[in-house]
Amino acid sequence: MDRYRVIEKFARQNNWTHGLELGVWVGVTTFWLMKNTSVNMTCVDAWEVQDDNPEYDWQYNKKPKFLQQELVSLEEQKPSERWDHDANEKHFREQAVQWGDRIKIIKGRSLDIIDQIPDNSMDFIFHDSDHSYPFVKNEIEAYWPKLKSGGYAIGDDYNWKPVFKSVRRVFEYNYRVTGKDVWYAIKD
């Protein structure tokens, strides 16, 4: 089960009303939730090149991508298939308009805007921004207080070594994996 379907299932089971997505890209997860749940979303993305991030070049420029269900290397991709942060942001903002105040957009890096998210305010947080270690670990720890009691920290790409290492370091064995490499932990 894809990440957005996993989150939808949890949202329905738990009657969630407020979620936070860190790393929006073009909004695949957010717009799925808009169409299939009544959750209000806060969406955070920097939509920028991050020259100070040692993992950025690999994550955005060199990592093979799935295009039309086929793994394609950077050399095989057309320029239009590569990361274009400005185009991605524009697409997301244009699509978000139809959902009105159900979507709040914050532009910035997740650890730079954390003070804009009140503690104990989110039913779930979907971590899908930078996938490097220790960034994922630091982001999970920093955002944990933003969850309500019983809230879920969720992420995908558990099969990526830096994500796995981060999740294991933060939660030890107090988390689960479901669907297509979706991890989650529940706040007491």
PDB file of C-alpha atoms in Angstrom:
ATOM      1  CA  MET A   1       0.000   0.000   0.000  1.00  0.00           C
ATOM      2  CA  ASP A   2       1.402   3.418  -1.000  1.00  0.00           C
ATOM      3  CA  ARG A   3       2.139   6.042   1.677  1.00  0.00           C
ATOM      4  CA  TYR A   4      -0.899   8.164   0.882  1.00  0.00           C
ATOM      5  CA  ARG A   5      -3.236   5.176   1.199  1.00  0.00           C
ATOM      6  CA  VAL A   6      -1.604   4.197   4.506  1.00  0.00           C
ATOM      7  CA  ILE A   7      -2.098   7.732   5.835  1.00  0.00           C
ATOM      8  CA  GLU A   8      -5.681   7.802   4.548  1.00  0.00           C
ATOM      9  CA  LYS A   9      -6.403   4.530   6.371  1.00  0.00           C
ATOM     10  CA  PHE A  10      -4.950   5.870   9.628  1.00  0.00           C
ATOM     11  CA  ALA A  11      -6.828   9.176   9.208  1.00  0.00           C
ATOM     12  CA  ARG A  12     -10.149   7.373   8.852  1.00  0.00           C
ATOM     13  CA  GLN A  13      -9.467   4.961  11.738  1.00  0.00           C
ATOM     14  CA  ASN A  14      -8.410   7.747  14.099  1.00  0.00           C
ATOM     15  CA  ASN A  15     -10.714  10.590  12.956  1.00  0.00           C
ATOM     16  CA  TRP A  16      -7.754  12.869  12.310  1.00  0.00           C
ATOM     17  CA  THR A  17      -8.420  16.528  11.615  1.00  0.00           C
ATOM     18  CA  HIS A  18      -4.909  18.074  11.347  1.00  0.00           C
ATOM     19  CA  GLY A  19      -1.787  16.807   9.612  1.00  0.00           C
ATOM     20  CA  LEU A  20       1.634  18.140   8.742  1.00  0.00           C
ATOM     21  CA  GLU A  21       3.625  17.136   5.674  1.00  0.00           C
ATOM     22  CA  LEU A  22       7.335  17.931   5.695  1.00  0.00           C
ATOM     23  CA  GLY A  23       8.608  17.763   2.121  1.00  0.00           C
ATOM     24  CA  VAL A  24       5.681  18.302  -0.222  1.00  0.00           C
ATOM     25  CA  TRP A  25       7.274  18.199  -3.698  1.00  0.00           C
ATOM     26  CA  VAL A  26       4.207  18.523  -5.994  1.00  0.00           C
ATOM     27  CA  GLY A  27       1.623  17.424  -3.445  1.00  0.00           C
ATOM     28  CA  VAL A  28       0.857  13.817  -4.330  1.00  0.00           C
ATOM     29  CA  THR A  29       0.213  12.854  -0.692  1.00  0.00           C
ATOM     30  CA  THR A  30      -1.518  16.089   0.302  1.00  0.00           C
ATOM     31  CA  PHE A  31      -3.909  16.108  -2.632  1.00  0.00           C
ATOM     32  CA  TRP A  32      -4.768  12.431  -2.097  1.00  0.00           C
ATOM     33  CA  LEU A  33      -5.689  13.261   1.494  1.00  0.00           C
ATOM     34  CA  MET A  34      -7.705  16.297   0.373  1.00  0.00           C
ATOM     35  CA  LYS A  35      -9.775  14.121  -1.963  1.00  0.00           C
ATOM     36  CA  ASN A  36     -10.213  11.148   0.346  1.00  0.00           C
ATOM     37  CA  THR A  37     -10.380  12.524   3.904  1.00  0.00           C
ATOM     38  CA  SER A  38     -11.506  15.647   5.755  1.00  0.00           C
ATOM     39  CA  VAL A  39      -8.018  16.319   7.181  1.00  0.00           C
ATOM     40  CA  ASN A  40      -6.658  19.879   7.156  1.00  0.00           C
ATOM     41  CA  MET A  41      -2.997  19.979   6.148  1.00  0.00           C
ATOM     42  CA  THR A  42      -0.032  22.196   6.900  1.00  0.00           C
ATOM     43  CA  CYS A  43       2.496  21.687   4.112  1.00  0.00           C
ATOM     44  CA  VAL A  44       6.167  22.604   4.422  1.00  0.00           C
ATOM     45  CA  ASP A  45       8.747  22.608   1.635  1.00  0.00           C
ATOM     46  CA  ALA A  46      11.773  24.749   0.807  1.00  0.00           C
ATOM     47  CA  TRP A  47      11.522  24.184  -2.953  1.00  0.00           C
ATOM     48  CA  GLU A  48      15.175  25.191  -3.290  1.00  0.00           C
ATOM     49  CA  VAL A  49      18.597  23.846  -4.155  1.00  0.00           C
ATOM     50  CA  GLN A  50      20.500  23.045  -0.965  1.00  0.00           C
ATOM     51  CA  ASP A  51      24.193  23.403  -1.697  1.00  0.00           C
ATOM     52  CA  ASP A  52      24.982  23.092   2.032  1.00  0.00           C
ATOM     53  CA  ASN A  53      23.416  19.606   2.167  1.00  0.00           C
ATOM     54  CA  PRO A  54      26.003  16.897   1.326  1.00  0.00           C
ATOM     55  CA  GLU A  55      23.233  14.450   0.316  1.00  0.00           C
ATOM     56  CA  TYR A  56      21.325  16.894  -1.908  1.00  0.00           C
ATOM     57  CA  ASP A  57      23.152  16.184  -5.165  1.00  0.00           C
ATOM     58  CA  TRP A  58      22.582  12.441  -4.858  1.00  0.00           C
ATOM     59  CA  GLN A  59      18.948  12.692  -3.702  1.00  0.00           C
ATOM     60  CA  TYR A  60      17.842  15.162  -6.336  1.00  0.00           C
ATOM     61  CA  ASN A  61      20.255  14.794  -9.229  1.00  0.00           C
ATOM     62  CA  LYS A  62      21.860  11.356  -9.257  1.00  0.00           C
ATOM     63  CA  LYS A  63      19.422   8.943  -7.603  1.00  0.00           C
ATOM     64  CA  PRO A  64      17.622   6.926 -10.267  1.00  0.00           C
ATOM     65  CA  LYS A  65      13.915   7.717 -10.478  1.00  0.00           C
ATOM     66  CA  PHE A  66      10.858   5.712 -11.352  1.00  0.00           C
ATOM     67  CA  LEU A  67       9.244   7.199 -14.414  1.00  0.00           C
ATOM     68  CA  GLN A  68       6.165   5.451 -15.740  1.00  0.00           C
ATOM     69  CA  GLN A  69       6.923   2.435 -13.477  1.00  0.00           C
ATOM     70  CA  GLU A  70      10.447   2.053 -14.887  1.00  0.00           C
ATOM     71  CA  LEU A  71      13.732   2.839 -13.140  1.00  0.00           C
ATOM     72  CA  VAL A  72      15.528   5.529 -15.147  1.00  0.00           C
ATOM     73  CA  SER A  73      19.031   6.884 -14.473  1.00  0.00           C
ATOM     74  CA  LEU A  74      19.823  10.601 -14.604  1.00  0.00           C
ATOM     75  CA  GLU A  75      21.525  10.191 -17.981  1.00  0.00           C
ATOM     76  CA  GLU A  76      18.343   8.679 -19.446  1.00  0.00           C
ATOM     77  CA  GLN A  77      16.035  11.400 -18.122  1.00  0.00           C
ATOM     78  CA  LYS A  78      14.869  14.310 -20.203  1.00  0.00           C
ATOM     79  CA  PRO A  79      15.512  17.733 -18.640  1.00  0.00           C
ATOM     80  CA  SER A  80      11.756  18.075 -18.044  1.00  0.00           C
ATOM     81  CA  GLU A  81      11.830  14.946 -15.852  1.00  0.00           C
ATOM     82  CA  ARG A  82      14.498  16.308 -13.500  1.00  0.00           C
ATOM     83  CA  TRP A  83      13.885  18.329 -10.338  1.00  0.00           C
ATOM     84  CA  ASP A  84      12.641  21.835 -11.066  1.00  0.00           C
ATOM     85  CA  HIS A  85      11.881  23.365  -7.681  1.00  0.00           C
ATOM     86  CA  ASP A  86      10.219  26.483  -9.083  1.00  0.00           C
ATOM     87  CA  ALA A  87       7.917  24.446 -11.328  1.00  0.00           C
ATOM     88  CA  ASN A  88       7.128  22.025  -8.480  1.00  0.00           C
ATOM     89  CA  GLU A  89       6.219  24.864  -6.119  1.00  0.00           C
ATOM     90  CA  LYS A  90       4.108  26.583  -8.780  1.00  0.00           C
ATOM     91  CA  HIS A  91       2.248  23.337  -9.529  1.00  0.00           C
ATOM     92  CA  PHE A  92       1.579  22.686  -5.841  1.00  0.00           C
ATOM     93  CA  ARG A  93       0.349  26.204  -5.126  1.00  0.00           C
ATOM     94  CA  GLU A  94      -1.939  26.219  -8.179  1.00  0.00           C
ATOM     95  CA  GLN A  95      -3.502  22.884  -7.188  1.00  0.00           C
ATOM     96  CA  ALA A  96      -3.804  23.885  -3.507  1.00  0.00           C
ATOM     97  CA  VAL A  97      -6.053  26.861  -4.296  1.00  0.00           C
ATOM     98  CA  GLN A  98      -9.089  24.621  -4.836  1.00  0.00           C
ATOM     99  CA  TRP A  99      -8.844  23.367  -1.249  1.00  0.00           C
ATOM    100  CA  GLY A 100      -8.979  26.842   0.304  1.00  0.00           C
ATOM    101  CA  ASP A 101      -8.113  27.055   3.981  1.00  0.00           C
ATOM    102  CA  ARG A 102      -7.828  23.262   4.338  1.00  0.00           C
ATOM    103  CA  ILE A 103      -4.219  23.675   3.167  1.00  0.00           C
ATOM    104  CA  LYS A 104      -1.756  25.997   4.869  1.00  0.00           C
ATOM    105  CA  ILE A 105       1.564  26.386   3.013  1.00  0.00           C
ATOM    106  CA  ILE A 106       4.822  27.277   4.743  1.00  0.00           C
ATOM    107  CA  LYS A 107       7.862  27.777   2.528  1.00  0.00           C
ATOM    108  CA  GLY A 108      11.127  26.942   4.238  1.00  0.00           C
ATOM    109  CA  ARG A 109      13.296  24.139   5.495  1.00  0.00           C
ATOM    110  CA  SER A 110      11.575  22.047   8.129  1.00  0.00           C
ATOM    111  CA  LEU A 111      14.062  22.730  10.927  1.00  0.00           C
ATOM    112  CA  ASP A 112      14.032  26.480  10.182  1.00  0.00           C
ATOM    113  CA  ILE A 113      10.252  26.923  10.485  1.00  0.00           C
ATOM    114  CA  ILE A 114       9.566  24.628  13.425  1.00  0.00           C
ATOM    115  CA  ASP A 115       8.488  27.521  15.686  1.00  0.00           C
ATOM    116  CA  GLN A 116       5.523  28.134  13.356  1.00  0.00           C
ATOM    117  CA  ILE A 117       3.991  24.801  14.370  1.00  0.00           C
ATOM    118  CA  PRO A 118       2.418  24.774  17.863  1.00  0.00           C
ATOM    119  CA  ASP A 119       3.240  21.931  20.236  1.00  0.00           C
ATOM    120  CA  ASN A 120       0.547  19.248  20.680  1.00  0.00           C
ATOM    121  CA  SER A 121      -1.297  20.433  17.563  1.00  0.00           C
ATOM    122  CA  MET A 122      -0.961  17.646  14.982  1.00  0.00           C
ATOM    123  CA  ASP A 123      -2.699  14.296  14.671  1.00  0.00           C
ATOM    124  CA  PHE A 124       0.106  13.140  12.392  1.00  0.00           C
ATOM    125  CA  ILE A 125       3.335  14.336  10.850  1.00  0.00           C
ATOM    126  CA  PHE A 126       4.483  12.866   7.550  1.00  0.00           C
ATOM    127  CA  HIS A 127       8.282  13.137   7.248  1.00  0.00           C
ATOM    128  CA  ASP A 128       9.258  13.205   3.577  1.00  0.00           C
ATOM    129  CA  SER A 129      11.829  15.989   3.322  1.00  0.00           C
ATOM    130  CA  ASP A 130      15.602  15.459   3.304  1.00  0.00           C
ATOM    131  CA  HIS A 131      16.385  11.740   3.534  1.00  0.00           C
ATOM    132  CA  SER A 132      19.953  12.006   4.879  1.00  0.00           C
ATOM    133  CA  TYR A 133      21.332  10.945   8.238  1.00  0.00           C
ATOM    134  CA  PRO A 134      21.322  12.590  10.760  1.00  0.00           C
ATOM    135  CA  PHE A 135      18.785  15.007   9.232  1.00  0.00           C
ATOM    136  CA  VAL A 136      15.884  12.540   9.395  1.00  0.00           C
ATOM    137  CA  LYS A 137      16.736  11.693  13.006  1.00  0.00           C
ATOM    138  CA  ASN A 138      16.972  15.367  13.980  1.00  0.00           C
ATOM    139  CA  GLU A 139      13.714  16.227  12.218  1.00  0.00           C
ATOM    140  CA  ILE A 140      11.791  13.400  13.904  1.00  0.00           C
ATOM    141  CA  GLU A 141      13.101  14.415  17.333  1.00  0.00           C
ATOM    142  CA  ALA A 142      12.442  18.126  16.762  1.00  0.00           C
ATOM    143  CA  TYR A 143       8.862  17.587  15.585  1.00  0.00           C
ATOM    144  CA  TRP A 144       7.842  14.930  18.140  1.00  0.00           C
ATOM    145  CA  PRO A 145       6.506  17.628  20.572  1.00  0.00           C
ATOM    146  CA  LYS A 146       4.242  18.927  17.775  1.00  0.00           C
ATOM    147  CA  LEU A 147       2.185  15.716  17.906  1.00  0.00           C
ATOM    148  CA  LYS A 148      -0.889  15.352  20.073  1.00  0.00           C
ATOM    149  CA  SER A 149      -0.962  12.445  22.501  1.00  0.00           C
ATOM    150  CA  GLY A 150      -1.816   9.431  20.347  1.00  0.00           C
ATOM    151  CA  GLY A 151      -0.456  11.188  17.243  1.00  0.00           C
ATOM    152  CA  TYR A 152       1.548   9.396  14.580  1.00  0.00           C
ATOM    153  CA  ALA A 153       5.012  10.195  13.239  1.00  0.00           C
ATOM    154  CA  ILE A 154       5.029   8.669   9.747  1.00  0.00           C
ATOM    155  CA  GLY A 155       7.575   8.460   6.955  1.00  0.00           C
ATOM    156  CA  ASP A 156       8.284   6.497   3.846  1.00  0.00           C
ATOM    157  CA  ASP A 157      11.418   5.194   2.142  1.00  0.00           C
ATOM    158  CA  TYR A 158      12.233   2.985   5.119  1.00  0.00           C
ATOM    159  CA  ASN A 159      14.261   0.894   2.671  1.00  0.00           C
ATOM    160  CA  TRP A 160      16.763   3.794   2.358  1.00  0.00           C
ATOM    161  CA  LYS A 161      19.669   3.207   4.737  1.00  0.00           C
ATOM    162  CA  PRO A 162      19.746   6.793   6.159  1.00  0.00           C
ATOM    163  CA  VAL A 163      15.997   6.667   6.871  1.00  0.00           C
ATOM    164  CA  PHE A 164      16.194   3.214   8.450  1.00  0.00           C
ATOM    165  CA  LYS A 165      19.150   4.281  10.587  1.00  0.00           C
ATOM    166  CA  SER A 166      17.374   7.456  11.721  1.00  0.00           C
ATOM    167  CA  VAL A 167      14.103   5.729  12.618  1.00  0.00           C
ATOM    168  CA  ARG A 168      15.911   2.952  14.482  1.00  0.00           C
ATOM    169  CA  ARG A 169      18.074   5.471  16.374  1.00  0.00           C
ATOM    170  CA  VAL A 170      15.076   7.540  17.509  1.00  0.00           C
ATOM    171  CA  PHE A 171      12.563   4.808  18.287  1.00  0.00           C
ATOM    172  CA  GLU A 172      14.798   1.745  18.812  1.00  0.00           C
ATOM    173  CA  TYR A 173      12.140  -0.932  18.193  1.00  0.00           C
ATOM    174  CA  ASN A 174       9.069   1.087  19.191  1.00  0.00           C
ATOM    175  CA  TYR A 175       7.735   1.618  15.665  1.00  0.00           C
ATOM    176  CA  ARG A 176       6.177  -0.394  12.874  1.00  0.00           C
ATOM    177  CA  VAL A 177       6.580  -0.734   9.126  1.00  0.00           C
ATOM    178  CA  THR A 178       3.627  -1.248   6.804  1.00  0.00           C
ATOM    179  CA  GLY A 179       2.710  -0.847   3.145  1.00  0.00           C
ATOM    180  CA  LYS A 180       5.521   0.040   0.749  1.00  0.00           C
ATOM    181  CA  ASP A 181       8.272   0.872   3.253  1.00  0.00           C
ATOM    182  CA  VAL A 182       6.102   3.196   5.366  1.00  0.00           C
ATOM    183  CA  TRP A 183       7.262   3.493   8.995  1.00  0.00           C
ATOM    184  CA  TYR A 184       5.237   4.944  11.868  1.00  0.00           C
ATOM    185  CA  ALA A 185       5.458   5.496  15.615  1.00  0.00           C
ATOM    186  CA  ILE A 186       2.685   6.531  17.991  1.00  0.00           C
ATOM    187  CA  LYS A 187       3.169   9.151  20.687  1.00  0.00           C
ATOM    188  CA  ASP A 188       1.944   8.119  24.151  1.00  0.00           C
TER     189      ASP A 188
END
